[in-house]
Amino acid sequence: MLVLLGVLVVVAGFATRRNPLLVVGAAGIVTGLLGGLSPQRVLAAFGNGFASSRAVTVFAITLPVIGLLERHGLQEQARALLARFAGLTTGRFLALYLLLRQITAAVGLGGVLGHAQTVRPLAAPMAEGAAERRHGPLTDRAREKVRSFAASADNVGFFFGEDVFLAVGSILLITGFVNTTYHTHLEPLDLALWAVPTALCALAVHGCRLLRLDRTLEHTLRPAPERARPDGVAR
């Protein structure tokens, strides 16, 4: 039961708003020591976990590169590029991004697009540029709404698109669990085919929400009509 004190460390750390990395690390150390591990074995466990999950640290390379590109005008170039397409509104652009994200995830290219490498430096600024070209300067509320819809397009497209790919981890986990537990012969292709209607429904539903964003922005950013004085002079 003493090992469960590590959970208490996590709860206390998050409740006091400490650094999440330090909280999780301290909880791991406490759990290991209370479980009877020596300090050397606890350190070895951290090392093995880091080595087996080293792909998680790719952000340490990705973020500086993106920051350097943004410093040299990546977002400005993205806005200028979208400004050349007069008929491409914010909603239409994000709907196209949703479709592209879902297609790439469905064929196993989940790492091609994403929040860090695409939404933050490219998709969101291009969507903001399309809105500014049509409605003028954006308010802080409208700008945050555009950014949130850009993030949602990536989330929905990736979440529902990756299940169509045969070798995704969730598909293999489900088939392995079902075949082992219920002694069946469920194939990954069966689940992938059943995921296609769900992906199409998600594309249709969220695509409509993205297209409606244009009307929402137009209603939100529409200038207030000037009120007229009794003598007929506007004020």
PDB file of C-alpha atoms in Angstrom:
ATOM      1  CA  MET A   1       0.000   0.000   0.000  1.00  0.00           C
ATOM      2  CA  LEU A   2       2.922   2.366   0.594  1.00  0.00           C
ATOM      3  CA  VAL A   3       3.678   2.271  -3.119  1.00  0.00           C
ATOM      4  CA  LEU A   4       0.413   4.139  -3.748  1.00  0.00           C
ATOM      5  CA  LEU A   5       1.907   7.184  -2.044  1.00  0.00           C
ATOM      6  CA  GLY A   6       3.389   7.974  -5.451  1.00  0.00           C
ATOM      7  CA  VAL A   7      -0.139   8.761  -6.640  1.00  0.00           C
ATOM      8  CA  LEU A   8      -0.520  11.134  -3.699  1.00  0.00           C
ATOM      9  CA  VAL A   9       2.655  12.913  -4.803  1.00  0.00           C
ATOM     10  CA  VAL A  10       1.186  13.385  -8.286  1.00  0.00           C
ATOM     11  CA  VAL A  11      -2.109  14.728  -6.909  1.00  0.00           C
ATOM     12  CA  ALA A  12      -0.357  17.092  -4.510  1.00  0.00           C
ATOM     13  CA  GLY A  13       2.046  18.306  -7.183  1.00  0.00           C
ATOM     14  CA  PHE A  14      -0.666  19.079  -9.707  1.00  0.00           C
ATOM     15  CA  ALA A  15      -2.894  20.630  -7.029  1.00  0.00           C
ATOM     16  CA  THR A  16      -0.116  23.069  -6.127  1.00  0.00           C
ATOM     17  CA  ARG A  17       0.634  23.684  -9.819  1.00  0.00           C
ATOM     18  CA  ARG A  18       4.209  22.493  -9.756  1.00  0.00           C
ATOM     19  CA  ASN A  19       6.222  21.664 -12.847  1.00  0.00           C
ATOM     20  CA  PRO A  20       4.619  18.509 -14.328  1.00  0.00           C
ATOM     21  CA  LEU A  21       7.984  16.997 -15.264  1.00  0.00           C
ATOM     22  CA  LEU A  22       9.301  17.413 -11.745  1.00  0.00           C
ATOM     23  CA  VAL A  23       6.077  16.072 -10.230  1.00  0.00           C
ATOM     24  CA  VAL A  24       6.089  12.918 -12.350  1.00  0.00           C
ATOM     25  CA  GLY A  25       9.800  12.393 -11.755  1.00  0.00           C
ATOM     26  CA  ALA A  26       9.422  12.794  -7.990  1.00  0.00           C
ATOM     27  CA  ALA A  27       6.445  10.425  -7.979  1.00  0.00           C
ATOM     28  CA  GLY A  28       8.470   7.820  -9.853  1.00  0.00           C
ATOM     29  CA  ILE A  29      11.363   8.100  -7.408  1.00  0.00           C
ATOM     30  CA  VAL A  30       9.058   7.843  -4.389  1.00  0.00           C
ATOM     31  CA  THR A  31       7.239   4.853  -5.861  1.00  0.00           C
ATOM     32  CA  GLY A  32      10.475   3.058  -6.693  1.00  0.00           C
ATOM     33  CA  LEU A  33      12.045   3.603  -3.283  1.00  0.00           C
ATOM     34  CA  LEU A  34       8.881   2.559  -1.440  1.00  0.00           C
ATOM     35  CA  GLY A  35       8.684  -0.505  -3.664  1.00  0.00           C
ATOM     36  CA  GLY A  36      12.055  -1.693  -2.429  1.00  0.00           C
ATOM     37  CA  LEU A  37      14.228  -0.626  -5.337  1.00  0.00           C
ATOM     38  CA  SER A  38      17.686   0.756  -4.736  1.00  0.00           C
ATOM     39  CA  PRO A  39      18.566   4.244  -6.002  1.00  0.00           C
ATOM     40  CA  GLN A  40      20.675   2.635  -8.740  1.00  0.00           C
ATOM     41  CA  ARG A  41      17.732   0.545  -9.973  1.00  0.00           C
ATOM     42  CA  VAL A  42      15.425   3.565  -9.889  1.00  0.00           C
ATOM     43  CA  LEU A  43      17.900   5.503 -12.012  1.00  0.00           C
ATOM     44  CA  ALA A  44      18.227   2.528 -14.362  1.00  0.00           C
ATOM     45  CA  ALA A  45      14.432   2.374 -14.726  1.00  0.00           C
ATOM     46  CA  PHE A  46      14.370   6.052 -15.721  1.00  0.00           C
ATOM     47  CA  GLY A  47      17.129   5.417 -18.246  1.00  0.00           C
ATOM     48  CA  ASN A  48      15.377   2.423 -19.770  1.00  0.00           C
ATOM     49  CA  GLY A  49      12.116   4.334 -20.016  1.00  0.00           C
ATOM     50  CA  PHE A  50      13.849   7.244 -21.717  1.00  0.00           C
ATOM     51  CA  ALA A  51      15.655   4.963 -24.166  1.00  0.00           C
ATOM     52  CA  SER A  52      12.498   3.047 -25.112  1.00  0.00           C
ATOM     53  CA  SER A  53      10.477   6.265 -25.582  1.00  0.00           C
ATOM     54  CA  ARG A  54      13.149   8.490 -27.085  1.00  0.00           C
ATOM     55  CA  ALA A  55      10.845   9.407 -29.976  1.00  0.00           C
ATOM     56  CA  VAL A  56       8.942  11.592 -27.494  1.00  0.00           C
ATOM     57  CA  THR A  57      11.970  13.896 -27.266  1.00  0.00           C
ATOM     58  CA  VAL A  58      11.870  14.754 -30.970  1.00  0.00           C
ATOM     59  CA  PHE A  59      10.253  18.062 -29.963  1.00  0.00           C
ATOM     60  CA  ALA A  60      13.662  19.145 -28.627  1.00  0.00           C
ATOM     61  CA  ILE A  61      14.804  19.324 -32.265  1.00  0.00           C
ATOM     62  CA  THR A  62      11.499  20.320 -33.862  1.00  0.00           C
ATOM     63  CA  LEU A  63      10.707  23.369 -31.741  1.00  0.00           C
ATOM     64  CA  PRO A  64      14.030  25.225 -32.248  1.00  0.00           C
ATOM     65  CA  VAL A  65      13.796  24.669 -36.010  1.00  0.00           C
ATOM     66  CA  ILE A  66      10.235  25.996 -36.146  1.00  0.00           C
ATOM     67  CA  GLY A  67      11.184  28.943 -33.939  1.00  0.00           C
ATOM     68  CA  LEU A  68      14.085  29.815 -36.264  1.00  0.00           C
ATOM     69  CA  LEU A  69      11.818  29.631 -39.316  1.00  0.00           C
ATOM     70  CA  GLU A  70       9.201  31.844 -37.676  1.00  0.00           C
ATOM     71  CA  ARG A  71      11.851  34.383 -36.752  1.00  0.00           C
ATOM     72  CA  HIS A  72      12.802  34.647 -40.412  1.00  0.00           C
ATOM     73  CA  GLY A  73       9.214  35.274 -41.553  1.00  0.00           C
ATOM     74  CA  LEU A  74       7.584  31.871 -42.022  1.00  0.00           C
ATOM     75  CA  GLN A  75       4.177  33.044 -40.817  1.00  0.00           C
ATOM     76  CA  GLU A  76       4.328  36.210 -42.914  1.00  0.00           C
ATOM     77  CA  GLN A  77       5.116  34.167 -46.026  1.00  0.00           C
ATOM     78  CA  ALA A  78       2.239  31.805 -45.234  1.00  0.00           C
ATOM     79  CA  ARG A  79      -0.165  34.738 -44.962  1.00  0.00           C
ATOM     80  CA  ALA A  80       1.103  36.222 -48.225  1.00  0.00           C
ATOM     81  CA  LEU A  81       0.738  32.888 -50.005  1.00  0.00           C
ATOM     82  CA  LEU A  82      -2.886  32.481 -48.991  1.00  0.00           C
ATOM     83  CA  ALA A  83      -3.626  36.096 -49.963  1.00  0.00           C
ATOM     84  CA  ARG A  84      -3.070  35.114 -53.613  1.00  0.00           C
ATOM     85  CA  PHE A  85      -6.111  32.835 -53.536  1.00  0.00           C
ATOM     86  CA  ALA A  86      -9.013  35.245 -53.368  1.00  0.00           C
ATOM     87  CA  GLY A  87     -11.725  32.595 -53.253  1.00  0.00           C
ATOM     88  CA  LEU A  88     -10.163  30.583 -50.436  1.00  0.00           C
ATOM     89  CA  THR A  89     -11.863  31.646 -47.218  1.00  0.00           C
ATOM     90  CA  THR A  90     -10.900  30.619 -43.697  1.00  0.00           C
ATOM     91  CA  GLY A  91     -13.531  27.893 -43.521  1.00  0.00           C
ATOM     92  CA  ARG A  92     -12.709  26.474 -46.946  1.00  0.00           C
ATOM     93  CA  PHE A  93      -8.990  26.421 -46.208  1.00  0.00           C
ATOM     94  CA  LEU A  94      -9.480  24.602 -42.901  1.00  0.00           C
ATOM     95  CA  ALA A  95     -11.889  22.149 -44.540  1.00  0.00           C
ATOM     96  CA  LEU A  96      -9.224  21.331 -47.120  1.00  0.00           C
ATOM     97  CA  TYR A  97      -6.680  20.910 -44.340  1.00  0.00           C
ATOM     98  CA  LEU A  98      -9.071  18.561 -42.530  1.00  0.00           C
ATOM     99  CA  LEU A  99      -9.408  16.444 -45.676  1.00  0.00           C
ATOM    100  CA  LEU A 100      -5.640  16.385 -46.245  1.00  0.00           C
ATOM    101  CA  ARG A 101      -4.969  15.485 -42.620  1.00  0.00           C
ATOM    102  CA  GLN A 102      -7.445  12.638 -42.717  1.00  0.00           C
ATOM    103  CA  ILE A 103      -6.056  11.237 -45.977  1.00  0.00           C
ATOM    104  CA  THR A 104      -2.440  11.325 -44.771  1.00  0.00           C
ATOM    105  CA  ALA A 105      -3.413   9.654 -41.487  1.00  0.00           C
ATOM    106  CA  ALA A 106      -5.399   6.993 -43.337  1.00  0.00           C
ATOM    107  CA  VAL A 107      -2.352   5.969 -45.380  1.00  0.00           C
ATOM    108  CA  GLY A 108      -0.049   5.849 -42.357  1.00  0.00           C
ATOM    109  CA  LEU A 109       1.595   9.287 -42.707  1.00  0.00           C
ATOM    110  CA  GLY A 110       0.485  10.563 -39.329  1.00  0.00           C
ATOM    111  CA  GLY A 111       3.721  12.428 -38.684  1.00  0.00           C
ATOM    112  CA  VAL A 112       3.640  14.452 -41.901  1.00  0.00           C
ATOM    113  CA  LEU A 113       1.227  17.039 -40.489  1.00  0.00           C
ATOM    114  CA  GLY A 114       0.535  17.999 -36.898  1.00  0.00           C
ATOM    115  CA  HIS A 115       0.201  20.798 -34.373  1.00  0.00           C
ATOM    116  CA  ALA A 116       3.878  21.554 -33.849  1.00  0.00           C
ATOM    117  CA  GLN A 117       5.100  21.268 -37.414  1.00  0.00           C
ATOM    118  CA  THR A 118       2.054  22.477 -39.373  1.00  0.00           C
ATOM    119  CA  VAL A 119      -0.806  24.045 -37.404  1.00  0.00           C
ATOM    120  CA  ARG A 120       1.215  26.477 -35.299  1.00  0.00           C
ATOM    121  CA  PRO A 121       3.621  27.804 -37.957  1.00  0.00           C
ATOM    122  CA  LEU A 122       1.517  27.408 -41.142  1.00  0.00           C
ATOM    123  CA  ALA A 123      -2.156  26.422 -40.958  1.00  0.00           C
ATOM    124  CA  ALA A 124      -3.250  28.828 -38.219  1.00  0.00           C
ATOM    125  CA  PRO A 125      -1.461  31.904 -39.689  1.00  0.00           C
ATOM    126  CA  MET A 126      -2.839  31.125 -43.151  1.00  0.00           C
ATOM    127  CA  ALA A 127      -6.356  30.821 -41.731  1.00  0.00           C
ATOM    128  CA  GLU A 128      -5.914  34.114 -39.889  1.00  0.00           C
ATOM    129  CA  GLY A 129      -4.627  35.735 -43.083  1.00  0.00           C
ATOM    130  CA  ALA A 130      -7.707  34.616 -45.001  1.00  0.00           C
ATOM    131  CA  ALA A 131      -9.950  36.055 -42.293  1.00  0.00           C
ATOM    132  CA  GLU A 132      -8.050  39.363 -42.215  1.00  0.00           C
ATOM    133  CA  ARG A 133      -8.213  39.676 -45.990  1.00  0.00           C
ATOM    134  CA  ARG A 134     -11.989  39.353 -45.905  1.00  0.00           C
ATOM    135  CA  HIS A 135     -12.937  41.035 -42.619  1.00  0.00           C
ATOM    136  CA  GLY A 136     -10.045  43.346 -41.807  1.00  0.00           C
ATOM    137  CA  PRO A 137      -8.165  43.322 -38.487  1.00  0.00           C
ATOM    138  CA  LEU A 138      -9.315  40.549 -36.168  1.00  0.00           C
ATOM    139  CA  THR A 139     -10.290  40.941 -32.553  1.00  0.00           C
ATOM    140  CA  ASP A 140      -8.509  38.803 -29.973  1.00  0.00           C
ATOM    141  CA  ARG A 141     -11.629  36.678 -29.562  1.00  0.00           C
ATOM    142  CA  ALA A 142     -11.953  36.075 -33.312  1.00  0.00           C
ATOM    143  CA  ARG A 143      -8.251  35.286 -33.637  1.00  0.00           C
ATOM    144  CA  GLU A 144      -8.446  32.683 -30.866  1.00  0.00           C
ATOM    145  CA  LYS A 145     -11.524  31.174 -32.496  1.00  0.00           C
ATOM    146  CA  VAL A 146      -9.695  30.778 -35.813  1.00  0.00           C
ATOM    147  CA  ARG A 147      -6.733  29.182 -34.065  1.00  0.00           C
ATOM    148  CA  SER A 148      -8.969  26.789 -32.142  1.00  0.00           C
ATOM    149  CA  PHE A 149     -10.715  25.683 -35.336  1.00  0.00           C
ATOM    150  CA  ALA A 150      -7.335  25.146 -36.987  1.00  0.00           C
ATOM    151  CA  ALA A 151      -6.300  22.905 -34.093  1.00  0.00           C
ATOM    152  CA  SER A 152      -9.624  21.053 -34.203  1.00  0.00           C
ATOM    153  CA  ALA A 153      -9.212  20.349 -37.915  1.00  0.00           C
ATOM    154  CA  ASP A 154      -5.921  18.604 -37.178  1.00  0.00           C
ATOM    155  CA  ASN A 155      -7.329  16.707 -34.188  1.00  0.00           C
ATOM    156  CA  VAL A 156     -10.444  15.410 -35.933  1.00  0.00           C
ATOM    157  CA  GLY A 157      -8.654  14.552 -39.153  1.00  0.00           C
ATOM    158  CA  PHE A 158      -5.909  12.598 -37.415  1.00  0.00           C
ATOM    159  CA  PHE A 159      -8.124  10.877 -34.842  1.00  0.00           C
ATOM    160  CA  PHE A 160     -10.640   9.489 -37.308  1.00  0.00           C
ATOM    161  CA  GLY A 161      -8.206   9.014 -40.174  1.00  0.00           C
ATOM    162  CA  GLU A 162      -5.605   6.901 -38.384  1.00  0.00           C
ATOM    163  CA  ASP A 163      -8.114   4.121 -37.603  1.00  0.00           C
ATOM    164  CA  VAL A 164      -8.413   3.445 -41.325  1.00  0.00           C
ATOM    165  CA  PHE A 165      -4.722   2.526 -41.447  1.00  0.00           C
ATOM    166  CA  LEU A 166      -4.180  -1.209 -40.907  1.00  0.00           C
ATOM    167  CA  ALA A 167      -0.981  -1.022 -38.888  1.00  0.00           C
ATOM    168  CA  VAL A 168      -1.978   1.660 -36.391  1.00  0.00           C
ATOM    169  CA  GLY A 169      -1.417   0.698 -32.765  1.00  0.00           C
ATOM    170  CA  SER A 170      -5.077   0.908 -31.723  1.00  0.00           C
ATOM    171  CA  ILE A 171      -6.184  -1.488 -34.476  1.00  0.00           C
ATOM    172  CA  LEU A 172      -3.494  -4.023 -33.599  1.00  0.00           C
ATOM    173  CA  LEU A 173      -4.299  -3.715 -29.893  1.00  0.00           C
ATOM    174  CA  ILE A 174      -8.014  -4.344 -30.431  1.00  0.00           C
ATOM    175  CA  THR A 175      -7.517  -7.304 -32.730  1.00  0.00           C
ATOM    176  CA  GLY A 176      -4.910  -8.841 -30.438  1.00  0.00           C
ATOM    177  CA  PHE A 177      -7.084  -8.446 -27.343  1.00  0.00           C
ATOM    178  CA  VAL A 178     -10.253  -9.747 -29.003  1.00  0.00           C
ATOM    179  CA  ASN A 179      -8.534 -12.731 -30.614  1.00  0.00           C
ATOM    180  CA  THR A 180      -6.790 -13.683 -27.376  1.00  0.00           C
ATOM    181  CA  THR A 181      -9.775 -13.205 -25.086  1.00  0.00           C
ATOM    182  CA  TYR A 182     -12.609 -14.524 -27.234  1.00  0.00           C
ATOM    183  CA  HIS A 183     -10.585 -16.932 -29.409  1.00  0.00           C
ATOM    184  CA  THR A 184     -11.734 -15.366 -32.668  1.00  0.00           C
ATOM    185  CA  HIS A 185      -9.910 -14.601 -35.909  1.00  0.00           C
ATOM    186  CA  LEU A 186     -10.554 -10.883 -36.267  1.00  0.00           C
ATOM    187  CA  GLU A 187      -8.342  -9.298 -38.915  1.00  0.00           C
ATOM    188  CA  PRO A 188      -7.085  -5.678 -38.865  1.00  0.00           C
ATOM    189  CA  LEU A 189      -8.681  -5.175 -42.284  1.00  0.00           C
ATOM    190  CA  ASP A 190     -12.126  -5.832 -40.784  1.00  0.00           C
ATOM    191  CA  LEU A 191     -11.742  -3.013 -38.254  1.00  0.00           C
ATOM    192  CA  ALA A 192     -10.204  -0.686 -40.807  1.00  0.00           C
ATOM    193  CA  LEU A 193     -13.140  -1.118 -43.163  1.00  0.00           C
ATOM    194  CA  TRP A 194     -15.624  -0.420 -40.371  1.00  0.00           C
ATOM    195  CA  ALA A 195     -13.670   2.747 -39.534  1.00  0.00           C
ATOM    196  CA  VAL A 196     -14.238   4.179 -43.018  1.00  0.00           C
ATOM    197  CA  PRO A 197     -17.925   5.184 -42.464  1.00  0.00           C
ATOM    198  CA  THR A 198     -16.990   6.803 -39.152  1.00  0.00           C
ATOM    199  CA  ALA A 199     -14.186   8.753 -40.807  1.00  0.00           C
ATOM    200  CA  LEU A 200     -16.524   9.943 -43.567  1.00  0.00           C
ATOM    201  CA  CYS A 201     -19.128  11.049 -41.034  1.00  0.00           C
ATOM    202  CA  ALA A 202     -16.478  12.938 -39.065  1.00  0.00           C
ATOM    203  CA  LEU A 203     -15.297  14.599 -42.271  1.00  0.00           C
ATOM    204  CA  ALA A 204     -18.835  15.666 -43.171  1.00  0.00           C
ATOM    205  CA  VAL A 205     -19.818  16.893 -39.713  1.00  0.00           C
ATOM    206  CA  HIS A 206     -16.665  18.805 -38.880  1.00  0.00           C
ATOM    207  CA  GLY A 207     -16.289  20.000 -42.459  1.00  0.00           C
ATOM    208  CA  CYS A 208     -19.712  21.664 -42.171  1.00  0.00           C
ATOM    209  CA  ARG A 209     -18.651  23.254 -38.891  1.00  0.00           C
ATOM    210  CA  LEU A 210     -15.530  24.638 -40.545  1.00  0.00           C
ATOM    211  CA  LEU A 211     -17.497  26.022 -43.481  1.00  0.00           C
ATOM    212  CA  ARG A 212     -19.914  27.690 -41.065  1.00  0.00           C
ATOM    213  CA  LEU A 213     -16.957  29.480 -39.505  1.00  0.00           C
ATOM    214  CA  ASP A 214     -17.025  32.021 -42.342  1.00  0.00           C
ATOM    215  CA  ARG A 215     -20.562  33.082 -41.460  1.00  0.00           C
ATOM    216  CA  THR A 216     -19.689  33.171 -37.772  1.00  0.00           C
ATOM    217  CA  LEU A 217     -16.740  35.469 -38.396  1.00  0.00           C
ATOM    218  CA  GLU A 218     -18.813  37.679 -40.687  1.00  0.00           C
ATOM    219  CA  HIS A 219     -21.485  38.036 -38.020  1.00  0.00           C
ATOM    220  CA  THR A 220     -18.950  38.635 -35.254  1.00  0.00           C
ATOM    221  CA  LEU A 221     -16.745  41.128 -37.116  1.00  0.00           C
ATOM    222  CA  ARG A 222     -19.543  43.000 -38.859  1.00  0.00           C
ATOM    223  CA  PRO A 223     -19.216  46.725 -38.047  1.00  0.00           C
ATOM    224  CA  ALA A 224     -22.026  48.120 -35.937  1.00  0.00           C
ATOM    225  CA  PRO A 225     -24.428  50.353 -37.918  1.00  0.00           C
ATOM    226  CA  GLU A 226     -24.115  54.023 -37.183  1.00  0.00           C
ATOM    227  CA  ARG A 227     -26.942  55.515 -35.245  1.00  0.00           C
ATOM    228  CA  ALA A 228     -28.610  58.620 -36.685  1.00  0.00           C
ATOM    229  CA  ARG A 229     -29.512  61.746 -34.784  1.00  0.00           C
ATOM    230  CA  PRO A 230     -33.076  63.043 -34.803  1.00  0.00           C
ATOM    231  CA  ASP A 231     -32.056  65.696 -37.337  1.00  0.00           C
ATOM    232  CA  GLY A 232     -30.917  62.960 -39.751  1.00  0.00           C
ATOM    233  CA  VAL A 233     -27.176  63.443 -39.253  1.00  0.00           C
ATOM    234  CA  ALA A 234     -25.254  60.254 -38.501  1.00  0.00           C
ATOM    235  CA  ARG A 235     -23.154  60.178 -35.381  1.00  0.00           C
TER     236      ARG A 235
END
